[in-house]
mmCIF file of N, CA and C in Angstrom:
data_model
loop_
_atom_site.group_PDB
_atom_site.id
_atom_site.type_symbol
_atom_site.label_atom_id
_atom_site.label_comp_id
_atom_site.label_asym_id
_atom_site.label_seq_id
_atom_site.Cartn_x
_atom_site.Cartn_y
_atom_site.Cartn_z
ATOM 1 N N UNK A 5 127.085 120.041 169.107
ATOM 2 C CA UNK A 5 128.323 119.473 169.624
ATOM 3 C C UNK A 5 128.488 118.053 169.096
ATOM 4 N N UNK A 6 129.734 117.675 168.896
ATOM 5 C CA UNK A 6 130.058 116.350 168.357
ATOM 6 C C UNK A 6 131.016 115.661 169.300
ATOM 7 N N UNK A 7 130.814 114.378 169.482
ATOM 8 C CA UNK A 7 131.717 113.576 170.306
ATOM 9 C C UNK A 7 132.363 112.494 169.441
ATOM 10 N N UNK A 8 133.640 112.296 169.674
ATOM 11 C CA UNK A 8 134.378 111.204 169.047
ATOM 12 C C UNK A 8 134.870 110.286 170.143
ATOM 13 N N UNK A 9 134.595 109.000 170.007
ATOM 14 C CA UNK A 9 135.008 108.038 171.020
ATOM 15 C C UNK A 9 135.797 106.928 170.340
ATOM 16 N N UNK A 10 137.057 106.787 170.754
ATOM 17 C CA UNK A 10 137.897 105.722 170.225
ATOM 18 C C UNK A 10 137.760 104.469 171.072
ATOM 19 N N UNK A 11 137.988 103.331 170.458
ATOM 20 C CA UNK A 11 138.006 102.052 171.165
ATOM 21 C C UNK A 11 138.893 101.090 170.399
ATOM 22 N N UNK A 12 139.246 99.982 171.062
ATOM 23 C CA UNK A 12 140.020 98.951 170.396
ATOM 24 C C UNK A 12 141.483 98.899 170.768
ATOM 25 N N UNK A 13 141.948 99.842 171.568
ATOM 26 C CA UNK A 13 143.335 99.816 171.972
ATOM 27 C C UNK A 13 143.597 98.692 172.959
ATOM 28 N N UNK A 14 144.871 98.476 173.249
ATOM 29 C CA UNK A 14 145.225 97.444 174.198
ATOM 30 C C UNK A 14 146.674 97.057 174.089
ATOM 31 N N UNK A 15 146.997 95.926 174.690
ATOM 32 C CA UNK A 15 148.354 95.393 174.707
ATOM 33 C C UNK A 15 148.443 94.239 173.710
ATOM 34 N N UNK A 16 149.455 94.285 172.859
ATOM 35 C CA UNK A 16 149.637 93.243 171.849
ATOM 36 C C UNK A 16 151.121 92.985 171.674
ATOM 37 N N UNK A 17 151.461 91.775 171.298
ATOM 38 C CA UNK A 17 152.861 91.447 171.047
ATOM 39 C C UNK A 17 153.285 91.954 169.678
ATOM 40 N N UNK A 18 154.561 92.196 169.541
ATOM 41 C CA UNK A 18 155.112 92.615 168.252
ATOM 42 C C UNK A 18 154.725 91.597 167.179
ATOM 43 N N UNK A 19 154.349 92.122 166.024
ATOM 44 C CA UNK A 19 153.881 91.279 164.941
ATOM 45 C C UNK A 19 152.384 91.063 164.931
ATOM 46 N N UNK A 20 151.725 91.446 165.999
ATOM 47 C CA UNK A 20 150.282 91.254 166.103
ATOM 48 C C UNK A 20 149.499 92.361 165.435
ATOM 49 N N UNK A 21 148.188 92.295 165.620
ATOM 50 C CA UNK A 21 147.277 93.243 164.975
ATOM 51 C C UNK A 21 146.275 93.789 165.981
ATOM 52 N N UNK A 22 145.816 94.984 165.708
ATOM 53 C CA UNK A 22 144.719 95.603 166.441
ATOM 54 C C UNK A 22 143.882 96.391 165.450
ATOM 55 N N UNK A 23 142.599 96.542 165.785
ATOM 56 C CA UNK A 23 141.719 97.380 164.990
ATOM 57 C C UNK A 23 141.105 98.441 165.895
ATOM 58 N N UNK A 24 141.414 99.689 165.605
ATOM 59 C CA UNK A 24 140.839 100.793 166.353
ATOM 60 C C UNK A 24 139.571 101.281 165.676
ATOM 61 N N UNK A 25 138.623 101.714 166.488
ATOM 62 C CA UNK A 25 137.380 102.283 165.976
ATOM 63 C C UNK A 25 137.197 103.679 166.535
ATOM 64 N N UNK A 26 136.533 104.513 165.768
ATOM 65 C CA UNK A 26 136.218 105.878 166.183
ATOM 66 C C UNK A 26 134.751 106.119 165.868
ATOM 67 N N UNK A 27 133.963 106.329 166.901
ATOM 68 C CA UNK A 27 132.531 106.552 166.731
ATOM 69 C C UNK A 27 132.221 108.035 166.893
ATOM 70 N N UNK A 28 131.623 108.615 165.864
ATOM 71 C CA UNK A 28 131.240 110.020 165.905
ATOM 72 C C UNK A 28 129.739 110.129 166.152
ATOM 73 N N UNK A 29 129.362 111.026 167.058
ATOM 74 C CA UNK A 29 127.946 111.216 167.357
ATOM 75 C C UNK A 29 127.677 112.676 167.677
ATOM 76 N N UNK A 30 126.409 113.075 167.587
ATOM 77 C CA UNK A 30 126.029 114.441 167.892
ATOM 78 C C UNK A 30 125.458 115.145 166.676
ATOM 79 N N UNK A 31 125.664 116.450 166.623
ATOM 80 C CA UNK A 31 125.086 117.282 165.555
ATOM 81 C C UNK A 31 125.962 117.217 164.305
ATOM 82 N N UNK A 32 125.755 116.159 163.546
ATOM 83 C CA UNK A 32 126.577 115.912 162.351
ATOM 84 C C UNK A 32 125.713 116.026 161.109
ATOM 85 N N UNK A 33 126.085 116.939 160.218
ATOM 86 C CA UNK A 33 125.452 116.974 158.907
ATOM 87 C C UNK A 33 126.229 116.086 157.952
ATOM 88 N N UNK A 34 127.538 116.245 157.989
ATOM 89 C CA UNK A 34 128.412 115.373 157.220
ATOM 90 C C UNK A 34 129.805 115.405 157.833
ATOM 91 N N UNK A 35 130.555 114.366 157.577
ATOM 92 C CA UNK A 35 131.947 114.301 158.030
ATOM 93 C C UNK A 35 132.848 114.399 156.807
ATOM 94 N N UNK A 36 133.710 115.378 156.813
ATOM 95 C CA UNK A 36 134.653 115.531 155.710
ATOM 96 C C UNK A 36 135.785 114.530 155.911
ATOM 97 N N UNK A 37 136.897 114.947 156.393
ATOM 98 C CA UNK A 37 138.004 114.027 156.594
ATOM 99 C C UNK A 37 137.967 113.429 157.991
ATOM 100 N N UNK A 38 138.501 112.229 158.101
ATOM 101 C CA UNK A 38 138.740 111.590 159.390
ATOM 102 C C UNK A 38 140.212 111.191 159.412
ATOM 103 N N UNK A 39 140.803 111.262 160.574
ATOM 104 C CA UNK A 39 142.230 110.966 160.651
ATOM 105 C C UNK A 39 142.561 110.321 161.987
ATOM 106 N N UNK A 40 143.686 109.639 161.979
ATOM 107 C CA UNK A 40 144.254 109.070 163.205
ATOM 108 C C UNK A 40 145.632 109.698 163.421
ATOM 109 N N UNK A 41 145.847 110.125 164.639
ATOM 110 C CA UNK A 41 147.141 110.640 165.077
ATOM 111 C C UNK A 41 147.593 109.777 166.244
ATOM 112 N N UNK A 42 148.866 109.865 166.551
ATOM 113 C CA UNK A 42 149.374 109.170 167.735
ATOM 114 C C UNK A 42 150.426 110.028 168.418
ATOM 115 N N UNK A 43 150.552 109.796 169.704
ATOM 116 C CA UNK A 43 151.551 110.520 170.492
ATOM 117 C C UNK A 43 152.184 109.566 171.485
ATOM 118 N N UNK A 44 153.478 109.377 171.320
ATOM 119 C CA UNK A 44 154.253 108.552 172.244
ATOM 120 C C UNK A 44 154.823 109.446 173.341
ATOM 121 N N UNK A 45 155.156 108.883 174.494
ATOM 122 C CA UNK A 45 155.703 109.693 175.580
ATOM 123 C C UNK A 45 156.944 110.463 175.144
ATOM 124 N N UNK A 46 156.947 111.748 175.411
ATOM 125 C CA UNK A 46 158.094 112.585 175.082
ATOM 126 C C UNK A 46 158.195 112.985 173.633
ATOM 127 N N UNK A 47 157.213 112.615 172.829
ATOM 128 C CA UNK A 47 157.257 112.925 171.407
ATOM 129 C C UNK A 47 156.052 113.768 171.010
ATOM 130 N N UNK A 48 156.198 114.421 169.858
ATOM 131 C CA UNK A 48 155.088 115.216 169.341
ATOM 132 C C UNK A 48 154.023 114.312 168.733
ATOM 133 N N UNK A 49 152.810 114.825 168.713
ATOM 134 C CA UNK A 49 151.722 114.097 168.065
ATOM 135 C C UNK A 49 152.007 114.053 166.567
ATOM 136 N N UNK A 50 151.814 112.886 165.956
ATOM 137 C CA UNK A 50 152.101 112.734 164.542
ATOM 138 C C UNK A 50 150.912 112.111 163.810
ATOM 139 N N UNK A 51 150.786 112.472 162.541
ATOM 140 C CA UNK A 51 149.729 111.917 161.718
ATOM 141 C C UNK A 51 150.047 110.463 161.375
ATOM 142 N N UNK A 52 149.064 109.607 161.588
ATOM 143 C CA UNK A 52 149.202 108.204 161.226
ATOM 144 C C UNK A 52 148.544 107.942 159.866
ATOM 145 N N UNK A 53 147.299 108.393 159.734
ATOM 146 C CA UNK A 53 146.552 108.143 158.495
ATOM 147 C C UNK A 53 145.385 109.105 158.401
ATOM 148 N N UNK A 54 144.968 109.390 157.184
ATOM 149 C CA UNK A 54 143.838 110.276 156.958
ATOM 150 C C UNK A 54 143.021 109.753 155.783
ATOM 151 N N UNK A 55 141.708 109.952 155.860
ATOM 152 C CA UNK A 55 140.818 109.529 154.791
ATOM 153 C C UNK A 55 139.810 110.634 154.533
ATOM 154 N N UNK A 56 139.610 110.958 153.267
ATOM 155 C CA UNK A 56 138.665 112.011 152.905
ATOM 156 C C UNK A 56 137.256 111.445 152.789
ATOM 157 N N UNK A 57 136.286 112.319 152.580
ATOM 158 C CA UNK A 57 134.912 111.875 152.419
ATOM 159 C C UNK A 57 134.741 111.009 151.178
ATOM 160 N N UNK A 58 135.622 111.210 150.199
ATOM 161 C CA UNK A 58 135.556 110.423 148.971
ATOM 162 C C UNK A 58 136.328 109.124 149.030
ATOM 163 N N UNK A 59 137.028 108.914 150.147
ATOM 164 C CA UNK A 59 137.751 107.658 150.315
ATOM 165 C C UNK A 59 139.231 107.707 149.988
ATOM 166 N N UNK A 60 139.736 108.868 149.604
ATOM 167 C CA UNK A 60 141.179 108.967 149.372
ATOM 168 C C UNK A 60 141.915 108.884 150.698
ATOM 169 N N UNK A 61 143.056 108.215 150.680
ATOM 170 C CA UNK A 61 143.804 107.985 151.920
ATOM 171 C C UNK A 61 145.255 108.419 151.781
ATOM 172 N N UNK A 62 145.850 108.685 152.916
ATOM 173 C CA UNK A 62 147.270 108.968 152.981
ATOM 174 C C UNK A 62 147.780 108.470 154.323
ATOM 175 N N UNK A 63 149.065 108.112 154.372
ATOM 176 C CA UNK A 63 149.621 107.502 155.564
ATOM 177 C C UNK A 63 150.963 108.124 155.928
ATOM 178 N N UNK A 64 151.280 108.081 157.210
ATOM 179 C CA UNK A 64 152.617 108.437 157.628
ATOM 180 C C UNK A 64 153.598 107.393 157.121
ATOM 181 N N UNK A 65 154.817 107.824 156.853
ATOM 182 C CA UNK A 65 155.802 106.924 156.257
ATOM 183 C C UNK A 65 156.046 105.683 157.116
ATOM 184 N N UNK A 66 155.996 105.838 158.424
ATOM 185 C CA UNK A 66 156.341 104.731 159.312
ATOM 186 C C UNK A 66 155.284 103.628 159.348
ATOM 187 N N UNK A 67 154.085 103.896 158.827
ATOM 188 C CA UNK A 67 153.024 102.891 158.897
ATOM 189 C C UNK A 67 152.558 102.421 157.531
ATOM 190 N N UNK A 68 153.093 103.000 156.482
ATOM 191 C CA UNK A 68 152.671 102.597 155.136
ATOM 192 C C UNK A 68 152.907 101.108 154.922
ATOM 193 N N UNK A 69 151.894 100.452 154.361
ATOM 194 C CA UNK A 69 151.984 99.025 154.103
ATOM 195 C C UNK A 69 151.595 98.160 155.284
ATOM 196 N N UNK A 70 151.426 98.759 156.468
ATOM 197 C CA UNK A 70 151.063 97.991 157.655
ATOM 198 C C UNK A 70 149.680 98.389 158.192
ATOM 199 N N UNK A 71 149.344 99.658 158.080
ATOM 200 C CA UNK A 71 148.083 100.172 158.618
ATOM 201 C C UNK A 71 147.136 100.506 157.470
ATOM 202 N N UNK A 72 145.851 100.345 157.732
ATOM 203 C CA UNK A 72 144.831 100.694 156.752
ATOM 204 C C UNK A 72 143.722 101.486 157.431
ATOM 205 N N UNK A 73 143.434 102.655 156.893
ATOM 206 C CA UNK A 73 142.346 103.475 157.417
ATOM 207 C C UNK A 73 141.105 103.266 156.559
ATOM 208 N N UNK A 74 139.960 103.263 157.198
ATOM 209 C CA UNK A 74 138.696 103.125 156.472
ATOM 210 C C UNK A 74 137.606 103.862 157.242
ATOM 211 N N UNK A 75 136.433 103.975 156.629
ATOM 212 C CA UNK A 75 135.331 104.665 157.293
ATOM 213 C C UNK A 75 134.010 104.113 156.794
ATOM 214 N N UNK A 76 132.998 104.295 157.615
ATOM 215 C CA UNK A 76 131.627 103.934 157.256
ATOM 216 C C UNK A 76 130.810 105.211 157.352
ATOM 217 N N UNK A 77 130.477 105.780 156.210
ATOM 218 C CA UNK A 77 129.798 107.078 156.197
ATOM 219 C C UNK A 77 128.349 106.994 156.700
ATOM 220 N N UNK A 78 127.763 105.822 156.641
ATOM 221 C CA UNK A 78 126.388 105.658 157.130
ATOM 222 C C UNK A 78 126.373 105.645 158.655
ATOM 223 N N UNK A 79 127.336 104.934 159.218
ATOM 224 C CA UNK A 79 127.394 104.798 160.677
ATOM 225 C C UNK A 79 128.214 105.883 161.350
ATOM 226 N N UNK A 80 128.831 106.756 160.568
ATOM 227 C CA UNK A 80 129.726 107.794 161.119
ATOM 228 C C UNK A 80 130.839 107.172 161.960
ATOM 229 N N UNK A 81 131.462 106.161 161.378
ATOM 230 C CA UNK A 81 132.528 105.450 162.060
ATOM 231 C C UNK A 81 133.824 105.548 161.258
ATOM 232 N N UNK A 82 134.925 105.558 161.962
ATOM 233 C CA UNK A 82 136.240 105.465 161.345
ATOM 234 C C UNK A 82 136.978 104.288 161.948
ATOM 235 N N UNK A 83 137.899 103.721 161.161
ATOM 236 C CA UNK A 83 138.625 102.538 161.621
ATOM 237 C C UNK A 83 140.099 102.658 161.242
ATOM 238 N N UNK A 84 140.923 102.008 162.048
ATOM 239 C CA UNK A 84 142.342 101.897 161.731
ATOM 240 C C UNK A 84 142.755 100.457 161.994
ATOM 241 N N UNK A 85 143.001 99.714 160.914
ATOM 242 C CA UNK A 85 143.498 98.344 161.027
ATOM 243 C C UNK A 85 145.015 98.406 161.077
ATOM 244 N N UNK A 86 145.568 97.877 162.159
ATOM 245 C CA UNK A 86 147.013 97.937 162.361
ATOM 246 C C UNK A 86 147.563 96.519 162.370
ATOM 247 N N UNK A 87 148.405 96.223 161.391
ATOM 248 C CA UNK A 87 149.026 94.904 161.289
ATOM 249 C C UNK A 87 150.540 95.017 161.464
ATOM 250 N N UNK A 88 151.162 93.878 161.700
ATOM 251 C CA UNK A 88 152.626 93.833 161.861
ATOM 252 C C UNK A 88 153.105 94.911 162.830
ATOM 253 N N UNK A 89 152.464 94.979 163.968
ATOM 254 C CA UNK A 89 152.770 96.027 164.939
ATOM 255 C C UNK A 89 154.180 95.884 165.481
ATOM 256 N N UNK A 90 154.790 97.024 165.754
ATOM 257 C CA UNK A 90 156.144 97.098 166.271
ATOM 258 C C UNK A 90 156.123 97.820 167.618
ATOM 259 N N UNK A 91 157.113 97.580 168.461
ATOM 260 C CA UNK A 91 157.159 98.307 169.741
ATOM 261 C C UNK A 91 157.130 99.824 169.556
ATOM 262 N N UNK A 92 157.705 100.318 168.479
ATOM 263 C CA UNK A 92 157.719 101.763 168.241
ATOM 264 C C UNK A 92 156.345 102.308 167.851
ATOM 265 N N UNK A 93 155.369 101.430 167.659
ATOM 266 C CA UNK A 93 153.996 101.882 167.428
ATOM 267 C C UNK A 93 153.277 102.207 168.738
ATOM 268 N N UNK A 94 153.914 101.908 169.850
ATOM 269 C CA UNK A 94 153.319 102.185 171.148
ATOM 270 C C UNK A 94 153.070 103.680 171.315
ATOM 271 N N UNK A 95 151.829 104.030 171.605
ATOM 272 C CA UNK A 95 151.442 105.433 171.734
ATOM 273 C C UNK A 95 149.969 105.508 172.122
ATOM 274 N N UNK A 96 149.535 106.719 172.443
ATOM 275 C CA UNK A 96 148.106 106.994 172.543
ATOM 276 C C UNK A 96 147.636 107.395 171.150
ATOM 277 N N UNK A 97 146.603 106.749 170.673
ATOM 278 C CA UNK A 97 146.069 107.003 169.338
ATOM 279 C C UNK A 97 144.796 107.836 169.451
ATOM 280 N N UNK A 98 144.778 108.907 168.673
ATOM 281 C CA UNK A 98 143.651 109.839 168.695
ATOM 282 C C UNK A 98 142.967 109.868 167.332
ATOM 283 N N UNK A 99 141.658 109.938 167.383
ATOM 284 C CA UNK A 99 140.872 110.117 166.173
ATOM 285 C C UNK A 99 140.495 111.592 166.073
ATOM 286 N N UNK A 100 140.507 112.138 164.868
ATOM 287 C CA UNK A 100 139.901 113.450 164.679
ATOM 288 C C UNK A 100 139.029 113.450 163.440
ATOM 289 N N UNK A 101 138.148 114.417 163.389
ATOM 290 C CA UNK A 101 137.241 114.507 162.255
ATOM 291 C C UNK A 101 136.884 115.962 161.992
ATOM 292 N N UNK A 102 136.792 116.311 160.722
ATOM 293 C CA UNK A 102 136.278 117.612 160.310
ATOM 294 C C UNK A 102 134.805 117.407 159.986
ATOM 295 N N UNK A 103 133.955 118.074 160.773
ATOM 296 C CA UNK A 103 132.517 117.842 160.691
ATOM 297 C C UNK A 103 131.810 119.107 160.229
ATOM 298 N N UNK A 104 130.889 118.954 159.290
ATOM 299 C CA UNK A 104 130.055 120.073 158.851
ATOM 300 C C UNK A 104 128.715 120.014 159.575
ATOM 301 N N UNK A 105 128.244 121.200 160.036
ATOM 302 C CA UNK A 105 126.908 121.228 160.629
ATOM 303 C C UNK A 105 125.887 121.539 159.535
ATOM 304 N N UNK A 106 124.623 121.741 159.934
ATOM 305 C CA UNK A 106 123.559 121.937 158.959
ATOM 306 C C UNK A 106 123.714 123.226 158.162
ATOM 307 N N UNK A 107 124.499 124.160 158.674
ATOM 308 C CA UNK A 107 124.781 125.393 157.938
ATOM 309 C C UNK A 107 126.099 125.308 157.188
ATOM 310 N N UNK A 108 126.660 124.123 157.173
ATOM 311 C CA UNK A 108 127.901 123.826 156.445
ATOM 312 C C UNK A 108 129.108 124.548 157.031
ATOM 313 N N UNK A 109 129.015 124.934 158.289
ATOM 314 C CA UNK A 109 130.220 125.388 158.968
ATOM 315 C C UNK A 109 131.017 124.140 159.370
ATOM 316 N N UNK A 110 132.326 124.256 159.284
ATOM 317 C CA UNK A 110 133.182 123.095 159.557
ATOM 318 C C UNK A 110 133.905 123.260 160.885
ATOM 319 N N UNK A 111 133.985 122.184 161.601
ATOM 320 C CA UNK A 111 134.640 122.170 162.905
ATOM 321 C C UNK A 111 135.529 120.937 162.993
ATOM 322 N N UNK A 112 136.620 121.092 163.726
ATOM 323 C CA UNK A 112 137.540 119.976 163.969
ATOM 324 C C UNK A 112 137.307 119.449 165.378
ATOM 325 N N UNK A 113 137.103 118.154 165.477
ATOM 326 C CA UNK A 113 136.904 117.514 166.772
ATOM 327 C C UNK A 113 137.957 116.425 166.987
ATOM 328 N N UNK A 114 138.271 116.208 168.271
ATOM 329 C CA UNK A 114 139.217 115.169 168.666
ATOM 330 C C UNK A 114 138.555 114.221 169.644
ATOM 331 N N UNK A 115 138.960 112.964 169.584
ATOM 332 C CA UNK A 115 138.583 112.019 170.608
ATOM 333 C C UNK A 115 139.516 112.105 171.801
ATOM 334 N N UNK A 116 139.249 111.277 172.800
ATOM 335 C CA UNK A 116 140.024 111.333 174.041
ATOM 336 C C UNK A 116 141.270 110.457 173.988
ATOM 337 N N UNK A 117 141.355 109.604 172.984
ATOM 338 C CA UNK A 117 142.539 108.776 172.810
ATOM 339 C C UNK A 117 142.366 107.373 173.354
ATOM 340 N N UNK A 118 143.099 106.444 172.766
ATOM 341 C CA UNK A 118 143.118 105.062 173.243
ATOM 342 C C UNK A 118 144.560 104.570 173.215
ATOM 343 N N UNK A 119 144.962 103.904 174.279
ATOM 344 C CA UNK A 119 146.354 103.462 174.418
ATOM 345 C C UNK A 119 146.600 102.184 173.628
ATOM 346 N N UNK A 120 147.670 102.196 172.868
ATOM 347 C CA UNK A 120 148.155 100.999 172.181
ATOM 348 C C UNK A 120 149.560 100.722 172.680
ATOM 349 N N UNK A 121 149.775 99.529 173.191
ATOM 350 C CA UNK A 121 151.078 99.135 173.696
ATOM 351 C C UNK A 121 151.511 97.860 172.996
ATOM 352 N N UNK A 122 152.686 97.911 172.376
ATOM 353 C CA UNK A 122 153.211 96.758 171.652
ATOM 354 C C UNK A 122 154.454 96.266 172.387
ATOM 355 N N UNK A 123 154.400 95.042 172.850
ATOM 356 C CA UNK A 123 155.523 94.477 173.590
ATOM 357 C C UNK A 123 156.461 93.722 172.645
ATOM 358 N N UNK A 124 157.730 93.739 172.998
ATOM 359 C CA UNK A 124 158.728 93.081 172.134
ATOM 360 C C UNK A 124 158.914 91.636 172.522
#
């Protein structure tokens, strides 16, 4: 079993920055992709950013140029640096990861989410 725990959320004024962290622990042989999603009240969950095991990244259109995803493969950590935050970035942010076990079976795991609130 694998656990993902997000941290770093909070309340910030528009234009400010936050850095989210995602700590993966448990029966991990390797982590393939890691991603951040967000869900605002009344809206569908949407992809914010994704990073592959090789470091390739992709971003949702609304955050390109403002957010940066990164990872530490040694520590099994993922990060989301969020700059120039806007009120519309307010949402619960979720980390997910595709994890391979020792038999190279792949599983998708989700964290419990962390609230980000941007005030105007």
